[in-house]
Structures are given as C-alpha cells and as structure tokens.
Tab-separated table of C-alpha atoms in Angstrom:
chain	number	residue	atom	x	y	z
A	49	UNK	CA	143.412	108.161	142.025
A	50	UNK	CA	142.163	111.408	143.501
A	51	UNK	CA	142.677	113.095	140.147
A	52	UNK	CA	140.772	110.290	138.473
A	53	UNK	CA	137.881	110.628	140.927
A	54	UNK	CA	137.744	114.387	140.367
A	55	UNK	CA	137.647	113.900	136.601
A	56	UNK	CA	134.732	111.479	136.903
A	57	UNK	CA	132.824	113.872	139.163
A	58	UNK	CA	133.277	116.673	136.635
A	59	UNK	CA	132.146	114.421	133.781
A	60	UNK	CA	129.044	113.212	135.600
A	61	UNK	CA	128.174	116.826	136.440
A	62	UNK	CA	128.419	117.674	132.756
A	63	UNK	CA	126.243	114.678	131.916
A	64	UNK	CA	123.534	115.910	134.286
A	65	UNK	CA	123.667	119.292	132.600
A	66	UNK	CA	123.308	117.535	129.252
A	67	UNK	CA	120.022	116.080	130.440
A	68	UNK	CA	118.858	119.640	131.062
A	69	UNK	CA	119.886	120.544	127.518
A	70	UNK	CA	118.064	117.506	126.152
A	71	UNK	CA	114.953	118.615	128.025
A	72	UNK	CA	115.120	122.000	126.313
A	73	UNK	CA	115.591	120.398	122.911
A	74	UNK	CA	112.703	117.950	123.291
A	75	UNK	CA	109.421	118.670	121.519
A	76	UNK	CA	106.896	119.552	122.651
A	77	UNK	CA	108.287	121.135	125.784
A	78	UNK	CA	106.350	120.017	128.811
A	79	UNK	CA	106.776	123.388	130.440
A	80	UNK	CA	105.180	125.095	127.467
A	81	UNK	CA	102.134	122.847	127.681
A	82	UNK	CA	101.278	124.559	130.943
A	83	UNK	CA	100.624	127.861	129.156
A	84	UNK	CA	96.978	128.994	129.129
A	85	UNK	CA	95.422	127.350	126.046
A	86	UNK	CA	94.135	129.465	123.155
A	87	UNK	CA	90.792	127.938	122.349
A	88	UNK	CA	90.971	128.489	118.596
A	89	UNK	CA	94.489	127.228	117.903
A	90	UNK	CA	95.429	123.553	118.006
A	91	UNK	CA	98.816	121.947	117.653
A	92	UNK	CA	100.052	118.437	116.904
A	93	UNK	CA	103.548	117.003	116.864
A	94	UNK	CA	105.379	118.126	113.751
A	95	UNK	CA	107.521	115.177	112.698
A	96	UNK	CA	110.619	115.916	110.716
A	97	UNK	CA	110.305	119.741	110.614
A	98	UNK	CA	112.823	122.065	112.270
A	99	UNK	CA	112.292	125.800	112.465
A	100	UNK	CA	115.174	127.806	113.814
A	101	UNK	CA	114.647	131.142	115.516
A	102	UNK	CA	117.375	132.600	113.297
A	103	UNK	CA	115.240	132.124	110.167
A	104	UNK	CA	117.362	129.476	108.481
A	105	UNK	CA	116.321	128.175	105.048
A	106	UNK	CA	114.620	131.462	104.224
A	107	UNK	CA	114.413	132.713	100.684
A	108	UNK	CA	116.790	135.550	99.907
A	109	UNK	CA	115.218	138.469	98.083
A	110	UNK	CA	116.418	137.871	94.524
A	111	UNK	CA	114.571	140.793	92.985
A	112	UNK	CA	117.126	143.578	92.256
A	113	UNK	CA	114.433	146.197	92.788
A	114	UNK	CA	113.395	144.788	96.177
A	115	UNK	CA	113.675	147.276	99.012
A	116	UNK	CA	113.418	146.025	102.564
A	117	UNK	CA	110.656	147.972	104.267
A	118	UNK	CA	108.723	147.923	107.476
A	119	UNK	CA	106.452	144.901	107.857
A	120	UNK	CA	103.529	145.213	105.456
A	121	UNK	CA	101.352	142.347	106.660
A	122	UNK	CA	100.823	143.516	110.188
A	123	UNK	CA	98.460	141.740	112.497
A	124	UNK	CA	95.766	144.333	111.831
A	125	UNK	CA	95.803	144.037	108.025
A	126	UNK	CA	92.511	143.183	106.330
A	127	UNK	CA	91.789	141.751	102.920
A	128	UNK	CA	92.618	144.006	99.993
A	129	UNK	CA	92.190	143.689	96.227
A	130	UNK	CA	95.882	142.919	95.901
A	131	UNK	CA	97.297	140.749	98.729
A	132	UNK	CA	100.055	142.611	100.530
A	133	UNK	CA	103.152	140.504	101.021
A	134	UNK	CA	104.529	140.267	104.554
A	135	UNK	CA	108.008	141.543	103.704
A	136	UNK	CA	110.211	141.387	106.787
A	137	UNK	CA	107.360	140.065	108.920
A	138	UNK	CA	106.840	136.687	107.273
A	139	UNK	CA	109.569	135.997	104.767
A	140	UNK	CA	108.922	132.846	102.684
A	141	UNK	CA	110.872	129.797	103.821
A	142	UNK	CA	112.353	127.531	101.211
A	143	UNK	CA	112.337	124.604	103.654
A	144	UNK	CA	108.526	124.866	103.839
A	145	UNK	CA	108.107	125.335	100.082
A	146	UNK	CA	106.428	128.709	100.592
A	147	UNK	CA	105.466	130.730	97.508
A	148	UNK	CA	102.918	133.347	98.545
A	149	UNK	CA	100.174	134.538	96.217
A	150	UNK	CA	100.464	138.255	95.536
A	151	UNK	CA	98.005	138.924	92.701
A	152	UNK	CA	94.462	139.874	93.643
A	153	UNK	CA	92.961	138.941	90.282
A	154	UNK	CA	94.390	135.427	90.458
A	155	UNK	CA	93.116	134.993	94.022
A	156	UNK	CA	89.637	136.157	92.981
A	157	UNK	CA	89.641	133.733	90.025
A	158	UNK	CA	90.685	130.869	92.293
A	159	UNK	CA	87.885	131.660	94.758
A	160	UNK	CA	85.272	131.782	91.982
A	161	UNK	CA	86.481	128.468	90.562
A	162	UNK	CA	86.585	126.898	94.005
A	163	UNK	CA	83.004	127.973	94.685
A	164	UNK	CA	81.825	126.484	91.395
A	165	UNK	CA	83.622	123.223	92.234
A	166	UNK	CA	82.336	122.999	95.792
A	167	UNK	CA	78.703	123.794	94.929
A	168	UNK	CA	78.544	121.765	91.717
A	169	UNK	CA	76.057	119.279	93.157
A	170	UNK	CA	74.032	121.941	94.914
A	171	UNK	CA	75.467	121.113	98.338
A	172	UNK	CA	75.798	123.943	100.881
A	173	UNK	CA	79.308	124.975	101.906
A	174	UNK	CA	79.439	124.272	105.623
A	175	UNK	CA	82.983	123.020	106.192
A	176	UNK	CA	85.895	124.528	104.224
A	177	UNK	CA	89.472	123.530	105.055
A	178	UNK	CA	92.350	125.622	103.711
A	179	UNK	CA	95.724	123.870	103.534
A	180	UNK	CA	98.752	126.065	104.203
A	181	UNK	CA	97.213	129.568	104.282
A	182	UNK	CA	100.632	131.197	104.732
A	183	UNK	CA	100.320	134.983	104.483
A	184	UNK	CA	96.535	134.716	104.151
A	185	UNK	CA	95.880	135.821	100.546
A	186	UNK	CA	93.227	133.134	100.050
A	187	UNK	CA	92.157	133.224	103.693
A	188	UNK	CA	91.124	136.869	103.502
A	189	UNK	CA	88.784	136.206	100.584
A	190	UNK	CA	87.441	133.002	102.124
A	191	UNK	CA	86.606	134.750	105.391
A	192	UNK	CA	85.036	137.618	103.460
A	193	UNK	CA	82.814	135.271	101.426
A	194	UNK	CA	82.037	132.479	103.883
A	195	UNK	CA	82.909	133.661	107.401
A	196	UNK	CA	85.016	132.118	110.137
A	197	UNK	CA	82.286	129.695	111.228
A	198	UNK	CA	82.613	127.752	107.976
A	199	UNK	CA	86.367	128.012	107.428
A	200	UNK	CA	89.250	126.340	109.266
A	201	UNK	CA	92.938	126.271	108.344
A	202	UNK	CA	95.891	123.892	108.709
A	203	UNK	CA	99.250	125.651	108.947
A	204	UNK	CA	102.700	124.452	110.049
A	205	UNK	CA	104.548	127.782	110.167
A	206	UNK	CA	104.011	129.241	113.649
A	207	UNK	CA	104.640	132.758	112.313
A	208	UNK	CA	101.626	132.439	110.014
A	209	UNK	CA	99.567	130.887	112.820
A	210	UNK	CA	100.210	133.942	114.991
A	211	UNK	CA	99.235	136.345	112.213
A	212	UNK	CA	96.007	134.477	111.424
A	213	UNK	CA	95.072	134.133	115.098
A	214	UNK	CA	95.465	137.863	115.635
A	215	UNK	CA	93.790	138.878	112.386
A	216	UNK	CA	90.827	136.512	112.821
A	217	UNK	CA	90.436	135.595	116.522
A	218	UNK	CA	87.396	133.393	115.809
A	219	UNK	CA	89.069	131.416	113.014
A	220	UNK	CA	89.981	127.819	113.841
A	221	UNK	CA	93.655	127.287	112.938
A	222	UNK	CA	95.220	123.844	113.366
A	223	UNK	CA	98.944	124.267	114.007
A	224	UNK	CA	99.823	121.050	112.211
A	225	UNK	CA	101.569	119.356	109.320
A	226	UNK	CA	99.069	118.698	106.508
A	227	UNK	CA	100.701	115.295	105.951
A	228	UNK	CA	100.035	114.217	109.537
A	229	UNK	CA	96.438	115.382	109.928
A	230	UNK	CA	93.685	112.835	110.455
A	231	UNK	CA	91.158	114.049	107.873
A	232	UNK	CA	88.578	111.331	108.624
A	233	UNK	CA	88.617	112.437	112.252
A	234	UNK	CA	88.100	116.070	111.220
A	235	UNK	CA	85.197	115.136	108.962
A	236	UNK	CA	83.628	112.991	111.677
A	237	UNK	CA	83.878	115.873	114.123
A	238	UNK	CA	82.193	118.204	111.631
A	239	UNK	CA	79.571	115.620	110.745
A	240	UNK	CA	80.115	116.033	106.994
A	241	UNK	CA	82.805	115.713	104.281
A	242	UNK	CA	85.472	118.398	104.027
A	243	UNK	CA	85.809	120.814	101.127
A	244	UNK	CA	89.501	121.546	100.594
A	245	UNK	CA	91.281	124.517	99.051
A	246	UNK	CA	94.950	125.409	99.164
A	247	UNK	CA	98.093	126.748	97.545
A	248	UNK	CA	100.191	123.595	97.963
A	249	UNK	CA	103.996	123.416	98.327
A	250	UNK	CA	105.414	121.913	95.146
A	251	UNK	CA	107.705	119.396	96.808
A	252	UNK	CA	104.973	117.581	98.773
A	253	UNK	CA	102.060	118.025	96.364
A	254	UNK	CA	101.814	114.330	95.490
A	255	UNK	CA	101.910	113.237	99.137
A	256	UNK	CA	99.157	115.701	100.055
A	257	UNK	CA	97.011	114.418	97.197
A	258	UNK	CA	97.633	110.810	98.262
A	259	UNK	CA	96.609	111.733	101.820
A	260	UNK	CA	93.328	113.126	100.459
A	261	UNK	CA	92.837	109.969	98.373
A	262	UNK	CA	93.204	107.835	101.501
A	263	UNK	CA	90.783	110.132	103.315
A	264	UNK	CA	88.233	109.587	100.535
A	265	UNK	CA	88.070	105.903	101.581
A	266	UNK	CA	85.966	107.173	104.496
A	267	UNK	CA	84.090	109.870	102.623
A	268	UNK	CA	86.089	112.480	104.536
A	269	UNK	CA	86.840	114.710	101.524
A	270	UNK	CA	84.173	115.740	99.041
A	271	UNK	CA	86.302	117.847	96.709
A	272	UNK	CA	89.586	119.712	96.563
A	273	UNK	CA	90.625	122.789	94.577
A	274	UNK	CA	94.381	123.245	94.831
A	275	UNK	CA	97.394	124.731	93.096
A	276	UNK	CA	100.297	122.602	91.934
A	277	UNK	CA	103.115	122.563	89.435
A	278	UNK	CA	101.820	122.615	85.849
A	279	UNK	CA	103.682	119.429	84.926
A	280	UNK	CA	102.105	117.567	87.869
A	281	UNK	CA	98.654	118.778	86.828
A	282	UNK	CA	99.245	117.496	83.310
A	283	UNK	CA	100.118	114.079	84.685
A	284	UNK	CA	96.876	113.920	86.638
A	285	UNK	CA	94.699	114.563	83.583
A	286	UNK	CA	96.921	112.800	81.019
A	287	UNK	CA	95.324	110.261	78.641
A	288	UNK	CA	96.910	106.908	77.897
A	289	UNK	CA	99.803	106.461	75.488
A	290	UNK	CA	101.640	109.665	76.345
A	291	UNK	CA	104.752	110.421	78.396
A	292	UNK	CA	102.779	112.295	81.090
A	293	UNK	CA	100.597	109.277	81.825
A	294	UNK	CA	101.709	107.585	85.033
A	295	UNK	CA	100.846	106.719	88.617
A	296	UNK	CA	99.119	110.047	89.356
A	297	UNK	CA	96.994	109.623	86.224
A	298	UNK	CA	95.826	106.123	87.156
A	299	UNK	CA	95.182	106.863	90.830
A	300	UNK	CA	93.234	110.089	90.543
A	301	UNK	CA	91.318	109.163	87.402
A	302	UNK	CA	90.184	106.113	89.387
A	303	UNK	CA	89.444	107.901	92.638
A	304	UNK	CA	88.020	111.179	91.396
A	305	UNK	CA	86.887	113.367	88.553
A	306	UNK	CA	89.848	115.595	87.756
A	307	UNK	CA	89.821	118.887	85.876
A	308	UNK	CA	92.666	121.290	85.160
A	309	UNK	CA	90.971	124.668	85.399
A	310	UNK	CA	93.668	127.134	84.320
A	311	UNK	CA	97.390	127.828	84.202
A	312	UNK	CA	98.976	130.227	86.718
A	313	UNK	CA	102.121	132.156	85.719
A	314	UNK	CA	105.108	132.448	88.084
A	315	UNK	CA	104.705	136.220	88.331
A	316	UNK	CA	101.712	135.973	90.693
A	317	UNK	CA	103.861	134.359	93.417
A	318	UNK	CA	106.571	135.613	95.716
A	319	UNK	CA	109.219	134.360	95.462
A	320	UNK	CA	108.642	133.508	91.824
A	321	UNK	CA	108.983	129.792	91.074
A	322	UNK	CA	110.823	128.746	87.928
A	323	UNK	CA	107.824	126.809	86.588
A	324	UNK	CA	104.192	127.468	85.743
A	325	UNK	CA	101.449	126.370	88.112
A	326	UNK	CA	97.897	125.113	87.652
A	327	UNK	CA	94.635	125.218	89.554
A	328	UNK	CA	93.151	121.720	89.716
A	329	UNK	CA	89.711	120.549	90.808
A	330	UNK	CA	89.095	117.039	92.167
A	331	UNK	CA	85.703	115.553	92.972
A	332	UNK	CA	86.298	112.357	94.925
A	333	UNK	CA	83.942	109.447	94.309
A	334	UNK	CA	83.622	108.492	97.955
A	335	UNK	CA	83.696	104.966	99.401
A	336	UNK	CA	80.432	103.697	97.884
A	337	UNK	CA	81.153	104.597	94.254
A	338	UNK	CA	84.819	103.653	94.614
A	339	UNK	CA	83.866	100.159	95.813
A	340	UNK	CA	81.542	99.820	92.819
A	341	UNK	CA	84.370	100.834	90.496
A	342	UNK	CA	86.869	98.437	92.102
A	343	UNK	CA	84.260	95.647	92.328
A	344	UNK	CA	85.993	93.666	95.068
A	345	UNK	CA	89.595	94.603	94.240
A	346	UNK	CA	91.665	95.494	97.302
A	347	UNK	CA	93.078	99.058	97.050
A	348	UNK	CA	96.437	97.902	98.456
A	349	UNK	CA	96.767	95.263	95.745
A	350	UNK	CA	95.769	97.883	93.187
A	351	UNK	CA	98.497	100.169	94.506
A	352	UNK	CA	101.146	97.435	94.276
A	353	UNK	CA	100.245	96.636	90.682
A	354	UNK	CA	100.224	100.281	89.558
A	355	UNK	CA	103.435	101.348	91.287
A	356	UNK	CA	105.321	98.207	90.232
A	357	UNK	CA	104.216	98.605	86.615
A	358	UNK	CA	105.392	102.201	86.283
A	359	UNK	CA	108.658	101.542	88.087
A	360	UNK	CA	109.982	100.234	84.760
A	361	UNK	CA	107.647	101.841	82.294
A	362	UNK	CA	109.686	100.876	79.226
A	363	UNK	CA	109.096	97.188	79.941
A	364	UNK	CA	105.927	95.284	79.196
A	365	UNK	CA	103.412	94.721	81.956
A	366	UNK	CA	104.275	91.016	82.063
A	367	UNK	CA	107.979	91.685	82.625
A	368	UNK	CA	107.409	94.507	85.107
A	369	UNK	CA	105.076	92.463	87.296
A	370	UNK	CA	107.410	89.479	87.526
A	371	UNK	CA	108.945	91.146	90.568
A	372	UNK	CA	105.576	91.467	92.285
A	373	UNK	CA	105.433	89.304	95.408
A	374	UNK	CA	102.495	87.159	96.424
A	375	UNK	CA	101.207	86.271	92.952
A	376	UNK	CA	101.188	83.181	90.777
A	377	UNK	CA	103.628	84.038	87.978
A	378	UNK	CA	101.697	81.798	85.557
A	379	UNK	CA	98.832	84.295	85.748
A	380	UNK	CA	101.002	86.812	83.897
A	381	UNK	CA	100.449	84.688	80.778
A	382	UNK	CA	96.771	83.978	81.494
A	383	UNK	CA	93.900	85.442	79.449
A	384	UNK	CA	91.739	88.194	81.018
A	385	UNK	CA	89.010	87.182	83.437
A	386	UNK	CA	85.400	88.081	82.595
A	387	UNK	CA	84.217	91.458	83.857
A	388	UNK	CA	82.084	91.368	87.034
A	389	UNK	CA	78.358	91.783	86.523
A	390	UNK	CA	78.386	95.178	88.244
A	391	UNK	CA	80.962	96.434	85.714
A	392	UNK	CA	78.938	95.029	82.812
A	393	UNK	CA	75.878	96.897	84.077
A	394	UNK	CA	77.910	100.095	84.417
A	395	UNK	CA	79.027	99.713	80.794
A	396	UNK	CA	75.405	99.341	79.746
A	397	UNK	CA	74.623	102.606	81.540
A	398	UNK	CA	77.395	104.297	79.585
A	399	UNK	CA	79.827	104.755	82.462
A	400	UNK	CA	82.976	106.183	80.855
A	401	UNK	CA	85.350	104.443	83.287
A	402	UNK	CA	83.746	101.025	82.838
A	403	UNK	CA	83.685	101.425	79.055
A	404	UNK	CA	87.502	101.306	78.975
A	405	UNK	CA	87.914	98.644	81.657
A	406	UNK	CA	88.015	95.446	79.601
A	407	UNK	CA	91.480	93.936	79.144
A	408	UNK	CA	92.649	92.946	75.656
A	409	UNK	CA	93.863	89.392	75.052
A	410	UNK	CA	97.453	90.553	74.651
A	411	UNK	CA	97.422	92.688	77.799
A	412	UNK	CA	100.726	91.258	79.063
A	413	UNK	CA	102.637	92.519	76.031
A	414	UNK	CA	101.507	96.111	76.510
A	415	UNK	CA	103.475	98.821	78.270
A	416	UNK	CA	102.040	100.535	81.369
A	417	UNK	CA	101.115	103.769	79.561
A	418	UNK	CA	98.909	101.758	77.170
A	419	UNK	CA	96.575	100.515	79.920
A	420	UNK	CA	93.655	102.639	81.105
A	421	UNK	CA	92.985	103.050	84.844
A	422	UNK	CA	90.137	100.568	84.499
A	423	UNK	CA	92.446	98.025	82.884
A	424	UNK	CA	94.802	98.287	85.858
A	425	UNK	CA	91.851	97.392	88.071
A	426	UNK	CA	91.286	94.300	85.930
A	427	UNK	CA	94.979	93.316	86.000
A	428	UNK	CA	94.794	93.498	89.795
A	429	UNK	CA	91.665	91.331	89.775
A	430	UNK	CA	93.402	88.758	87.579
A	431	UNK	CA	96.473	88.539	89.815
A	432	UNK	CA	94.952	88.939	93.297
A	433	UNK	CA	91.273	88.130	92.879
A	434	UNK	CA	88.250	90.197	93.858
A	435	UNK	CA	87.352	88.751	97.228
A	436	UNK	CA	87.751	91.965	99.193
A	437	UNK	CA	84.534	92.312	101.178
A	438	UNK	CA	85.982	94.530	103.896
A	439	UNK	CA	84.069	97.781	104.292
A	440	UNK	CA	87.306	99.490	105.342
A	441	UNK	CA	89.241	100.358	102.173
A	442	UNK	CA	92.336	101.231	104.187
A	443	UNK	CA	93.653	104.140	106.211
A	444	UNK	CA	97.121	104.219	104.654
A	445	UNK	CA	97.131	102.922	101.121
A	446	UNK	CA	98.679	105.677	99.027
A	447	UNK	CA	100.325	107.932	101.571
A	448	UNK	CA	103.688	107.000	103.068
A	449	UNK	CA	103.641	104.817	106.175
A	450	UNK	CA	105.425	107.519	108.192
A	451	UNK	CA	102.650	110.041	107.546
A	452	UNK	CA	99.599	110.480	109.799
A	453	UNK	CA	97.321	109.886	111.431
A	454	UNK	CA	97.537	112.057	114.529
A	455	UNK	CA	94.688	113.766	116.279
A	456	UNK	CA	94.322	117.510	115.793
A	457	UNK	CA	93.068	117.720	119.355
A	458	UNK	CA	96.097	116.251	121.118
A	459	UNK	CA	96.983	119.472	122.879
A	460	UNK	CA	96.314	123.187	122.744
A	461	UNK	CA	98.828	125.982	122.938
A	462	UNK	CA	99.055	129.708	122.645
A	463	UNK	CA	99.909	131.062	119.160
A	464	UNK	CA	103.287	132.217	120.486
A	465	UNK	CA	104.249	128.800	121.798
A	466	UNK	CA	106.013	127.717	118.611
A	467	UNK	CA	108.261	130.780	118.643
A	468	UNK	CA	109.118	130.340	122.331
A	469	UNK	CA	109.723	126.630	121.839
A	470	UNK	CA	112.023	127.266	118.854
A	471	UNK	CA	114.072	129.688	120.956
A	472	UNK	CA	114.367	127.145	123.768
A	473	UNK	CA	115.401	124.446	121.331
A	474	UNK	CA	118.054	126.701	119.819
A	475	UNK	CA	119.483	127.538	123.258
A	476	UNK	CA	119.312	123.861	124.263
A	477	UNK	CA	121.239	122.709	121.201
A	478	UNK	CA	123.942	125.351	121.762
A	479	UNK	CA	124.154	124.465	125.468
A	480	UNK	CA	124.562	120.767	124.707
A	481	UNK	CA	127.310	121.445	122.152
A	482	UNK	CA	129.229	123.462	124.757
A	483	UNK	CA	128.858	120.658	127.294
A	484	UNK	CA	130.119	118.074	124.800
A	485	UNK	CA	133.158	120.227	124.117
A	486	UNK	CA	133.744	120.511	127.868
A	487	UNK	CA	133.678	116.709	128.230
A	488	UNK	CA	136.312	116.418	125.499
A	489	UNK	CA	138.556	118.986	127.207
A	490	UNK	CA	138.261	117.250	130.600
A	491	UNK	CA	139.105	113.869	129.095
A	492	UNK	CA	142.131	115.245	127.274
A	493	UNK	CA	143.288	116.910	130.496
A	494	UNK	CA	142.905	113.591	132.316
A	495	UNK	CA	144.946	111.844	129.617
A	496	UNK	CA	147.918	114.162	129.765
A	497	UNK	CA	147.897	115.236	133.402
A	498	UNK	CA	147.032	112.086	135.317
A	499	UNK	CA	147.826	108.637	133.940
A	500	UNK	CA	145.833	107.061	136.759
A	501	UNK	CA	142.699	108.487	135.236
A	502	UNK	CA	143.123	105.980	132.415
A	503	UNK	CA	141.925	103.157	134.653
A	504	UNK	CA	138.643	104.984	135.279
A	505	UNK	CA	137.847	105.615	131.660
A	506	UNK	CA	136.112	102.243	131.508
A	507	UNK	CA	133.381	103.802	133.633
A	508	UNK	CA	132.963	106.538	131.078
A	509	UNK	CA	132.016	103.966	128.457
A	510	UNK	CA	128.737	103.613	130.354
A	511	UNK	CA	127.988	107.163	129.287
A	512	UNK	CA	128.732	106.233	125.720
A	513	UNK	CA	126.513	103.157	125.887
A	514	UNK	CA	123.436	105.199	126.739
A	515	UNK	CA	124.334	107.762	124.077
A	516	UNK	CA	124.451	110.688	126.417
A	517	UNK	CA	127.623	111.941	124.820
A	518	UNK	CA	127.496	112.718	121.106
A	519	UNK	CA	129.694	111.079	118.478
A	520	UNK	CA	132.681	113.465	118.574
A	521	UNK	CA	133.084	112.916	122.322
A	522	UNK	CA	132.705	109.167	121.949
A	523	UNK	CA	135.487	109.148	119.397
A	524	UNK	CA	137.787	110.933	121.848
A	525	UNK	CA	136.902	108.457	124.590
A	526	UNK	CA	137.771	105.567	122.279
A	527	UNK	CA	141.058	107.203	121.340
A	528	UNK	CA	141.989	107.661	125.000
C-alpha cells in the first residue's frame, strides 16, 4: 500500500501543477490585467479566436517573385501614395481573413467615395469607425483627412494594434472582435450615430453586416462604406426574379439604401484573393423610418419568414412556410390583408418601397425570389399580425445569438499585452500536455509495478470527474 500511496501523492502533485497550467491558458490572464493601462487602447474578450505566438494559420508567400526583406511597415512609417505592405512584420493571417490593400489609387478612390457617402445629407463627420484596419492603408488616409479626434478603429489582431498605437499614439483603437462590439453603446458614448468604413474579411462579411443592421434598430449606425466579395455585393443589390436575389437582398433593401459603387480587382490586395471585390455603400434608415416601413411588424417575425422562405427557394412560399412554427397554417391559403393606412399614404407620396409592397392574390403560389422586400413584410403581417408597439426593435435579430454585445470598456491593457498573453498561453498548453503525459506514465508504472495500487485507482476517478485530466489520460485510467 505504500507504493499505492506514493503513486497517489505523485498524481495529486501533477494535478496541482495542471491548475497552474490552466491558469496560464486562461484568458484574459489576471496577472496581465495588472499592467499599467494604455489610455488609448481598449480590449474585450475575444470569443472563439486563438492566436499562437508561432504565427500559425499565416498565409505563405505564393508569389514566385516575392523576396523576404526587412520589415517594411515599421512603427515609424507614415502614409504614402502606395501603402507599403508589412512583409515580415505583419504577415496576413488566413485565420483572420486578412487581405491587405496595397494600391494607393484604390485607397484614394475608396476614401473619396466614403466621404461622398458620409456627407450625402450634409452632416458633419464627427465619429468615424474603421473596422479591421490591419496594416493601416485606409487608416493612414483617414487620419490624414480627418484626424485622430474623429477616427477610432476596431482591430482583433494584436500585432496591428501595436503598430497603430505606436504610429498614432492619440488614435483610439479598440482591441476587439467586430462581431462582439456593442455598437449602440459606442454611439451612445459618442452622442451621435457612427459612420463606418472598412475592408471586411470575406468569411464574416454577412455577420458584420447583420450586426450593423441590428445596431440600426437604435440609430447607432448612420452609414457604412465597406469592401466585400463581388458576388455578395451583387446579392445585396439584386432585383427580384434572379438567382442572386435572396436573404441579403431582402434584409438590406428593407433596412437601408444600398449602392454598389465599383468593382475592385484582386491585384490590389495582398495576398491576392481568387475573386473580385466590391465597394458598397449603405445608408441605414434608422429606427423611426424602419418602424414606418414595417408598420407594426415585429423584426423577429420578419426574420423568421424571410429565412424560412429562402431555405427552400425552389418551393412555393406556401410550401416553404408550412414548417414555420407559431402560425395558423390556414393563413397560408388566405387572401392578402389590406395595406395599413401609413403604407397607403407612403404609396401616395411615391415611396418606391411602398409601391411594391402590395401582395398579389396568388402570393402563396409564388417562389421566394418573386416577392419584393415589401411583400415579405406583408406576408409577415398576414401570418403574425402587426401589433408590435414595442419601441425596442431588438438587440439581436439578424446577428447570431453567440455574437455580442460586450462593452468596449471592460478593461484596458497595454498594446503588448496580447503578444505576452499569447506566449503565456502557448507555454501553458505545452506544460499541461507534459503533465498529462506524466500522469499516464505514473499510472502505467503503478499498474505493472504494484498491483496494490489498483485498489486506489478508484480515487483517481475523482480527478476524471472534475475533468482535470484530459481525455487521453482518462482513457488510460479506464483501461487500468
């Protein structure tokens, strides 16, 4: 039994060390929060993102003529006509969907178009938010034209945060995930709606746009000028009765005025994407005009009708909506309800949205792509009614439930905190793996060297029950 007792002591020692490893892996590290705060850099919890200190998921240079050189985008670089790519210093990460702008003419065209969008109604530009500045190609021009007092950025990559903080010490940079940011809170803090610009990652473009749509329920976003994949842009501006017409078309033609400004070729990015891009402008209606357009329809009901309809777009609306919960199925065969008086008045004023809002008698036999955005509003009214009198249109209607909102003022950290924390996490993970292997070795030794240790292995199952030991170790325990 002495051997058994010794084995248990060794195992419990290893378990204690595992707690130390878990502390290192945890995020954010409590020890790092004690660093002196940098007043112009904020940080929120970054759910679901992992950045290794070894640069995993980085793009490999696929250009045969590429020559690795000394870092070009040093911390002292200033804006130039042609943005200088941070080769070696800030290599694009595929896991973050980074494609940096590298053409000065394209950047200048984007800034001019953005300015025309943002000042269309004669409003002054007092609060610009750039999403994902990356290497700073757009940031340099924005600071040059508007100054750091007007501009603030949201960036997840701590390498880019460090570069921006050093290049522009007075620039407010939120070290945050754009999908987790509380835009209504930002707008409330600024006392006015946000004007958004950004070169968006392709793989989360739709979710970013949905987050901005939700933010428009509170008047938090006035307009947005952003890049996206050309095919996605075509869906947003697509008319009815075409293959590009879908959920994005209905949502953003209901919530905003959308314009596709121009196409962007792959050659202006590094690394070069395999598709064309577009620069899109959105002018959100805001809560007042959106409520007038919906005329009592609940946005959540509207979302359910639209998404369910396009889930099987080859079926008729009547057949698609049979699976919709919470409705009277007999209504799927009912004639359209009369338009509300407010919609009738809008039609008399020549409102283009209201002019195409009336449902035909045979609406149930149509396919989703044959219904205008206004008709989807009327289908929702028919099935769910129009008794929504709540002033709050909803905080999470279009964006995923797991996304946002978190405060951008939860904690403050130095720009170098992310890099230090990533290193600690990497060491912690390695340390814990070594400890798990040590537990396995000790248990195997106990099995073959001291049969009496078998009687004490029941105690070890306590460790397994609280999931201190990872799966491979638990399997060995079960086998023993």
